[in-house]
Amino acid sequence: MPHPWQDTELSAAERAADLLARMTLEERVGQLSSIWPGSDAGGEDVAPLQHQFTGNDGPPGSASGPPSPCL
């Protein structure tokens, strides 16, 4: 049986609330800055697109230039 956050019959707010309740503070902060602890440890992938953003094609603030104002 899937977790409630995976249930497409629930509203987005219900799914988000369930997922956030399951996440640690470190996981929540990681989502804000796209940091995936353990992604460089080898083995199982920790995020589906963890290797997608490399170099200058990453999320805002990850390339050279001024830092993102939200960081």
Short mmCIF file of C-alpha atoms in Angstrom, two decimals:
data_model
loop_
_atom_site.label_atom_id
_atom_site.label_comp_id
_atom_site.label_asym_id
_atom_site.label_seq_id
_atom_site.Cartn_x
_atom_site.Cartn_y
_atom_site.Cartn_z
CA MET A 1 0.00 0.00 0.00
CA PRO A 2 1.46 3.39 -0.95
CA HIS A 3 2.11 6.14 1.55
CA PRO A 4 -0.55 8.88 1.64
CA TRP A 5 1.83 11.29 -0.13
CA GLN A 6 1.81 8.89 -3.10
CA ASP A 7 -2.01 8.68 -3.26
CA THR A 8 -3.15 10.72 -6.25
CA GLU A 9 -6.72 10.63 -4.92
CA LEU A 10 -5.71 13.00 -2.09
CA SER A 11 -5.36 16.74 -2.56
CA ALA A 12 -1.94 18.29 -3.11
CA ALA A 13 -2.17 19.90 0.34
CA GLU A 14 -2.90 16.54 2.01
CA ARG A 15 -0.08 14.85 0.14
CA ALA A 16 2.40 17.62 0.96
CA ALA A 17 1.41 17.61 4.64
CA ASP A 18 1.98 13.85 4.86
CA LEU A 19 5.33 14.03 3.10
CA LEU A 20 6.58 16.93 5.22
CA ALA A 21 5.55 15.10 8.38
CA ARG A 22 7.80 12.20 7.33
CA MET A 23 10.83 14.36 6.48
CA THR A 24 13.61 15.36 8.85
CA LEU A 25 14.68 18.98 9.13
CA GLU A 26 17.83 18.11 7.17
CA GLU A 27 15.75 16.63 4.35
CA ARG A 28 13.56 19.74 4.22
CA VAL A 29 16.57 22.06 4.08
CA GLY A 30 18.10 19.84 1.40
CA GLN A 31 15.01 20.35 -0.74
CA LEU A 32 15.46 24.12 -0.52
CA SER A 33 19.02 24.02 -1.79
CA SER A 34 18.95 20.86 -3.93
CA ILE A 35 21.58 19.17 -1.76
CA TRP A 36 21.29 15.39 -1.74
CA PRO A 37 23.26 14.00 1.23
CA GLY A 38 24.62 10.59 0.35
CA SER A 39 24.42 11.11 -3.41
CA ASP A 40 28.20 10.93 -3.72
CA ALA A 41 28.55 7.87 -1.48
CA GLY A 42 27.86 5.48 -4.35
CA GLY A 43 25.31 2.73 -4.46
CA GLU A 44 21.63 3.51 -4.62
CA ASP A 45 20.48 6.81 -6.08
CA VAL A 46 18.91 9.10 -3.50
CA ALA A 47 17.07 11.29 -6.00
CA PRO A 48 15.81 10.45 -9.49
CA LEU A 49 17.60 13.38 -11.17
CA GLN A 50 20.51 13.83 -8.76
CA HIS A 51 23.09 13.71 -11.57
CA GLN A 52 21.06 15.89 -13.96
CA PHE A 53 22.41 19.23 -12.71
CA THR A 54 26.14 19.53 -13.17
CA GLY A 55 28.28 22.53 -13.95
CA ASN A 56 26.41 25.65 -15.02
CA ASP A 57 23.12 23.93 -15.81
CA GLY A 58 22.13 23.47 -12.17
CA PRO A 59 19.48 25.18 -10.12
CA PRO A 60 19.69 28.94 -9.50
CA GLY A 61 22.67 29.89 -7.35
CA SER A 62 24.67 26.77 -8.20
CA ALA A 63 26.75 28.33 -10.97
CA SER A 64 29.25 31.16 -10.81
CA GLY A 65 27.79 34.58 -10.23
CA PRO A 66 25.91 36.21 -7.39
CA PRO A 67 24.24 33.86 -4.92
CA SER A 68 20.52 33.36 -4.94
CA PRO A 69 18.76 35.89 -2.68
CA CYS A 70 16.85 33.07 -0.99
CA LEU A 71 19.97 31.31 0.31
#
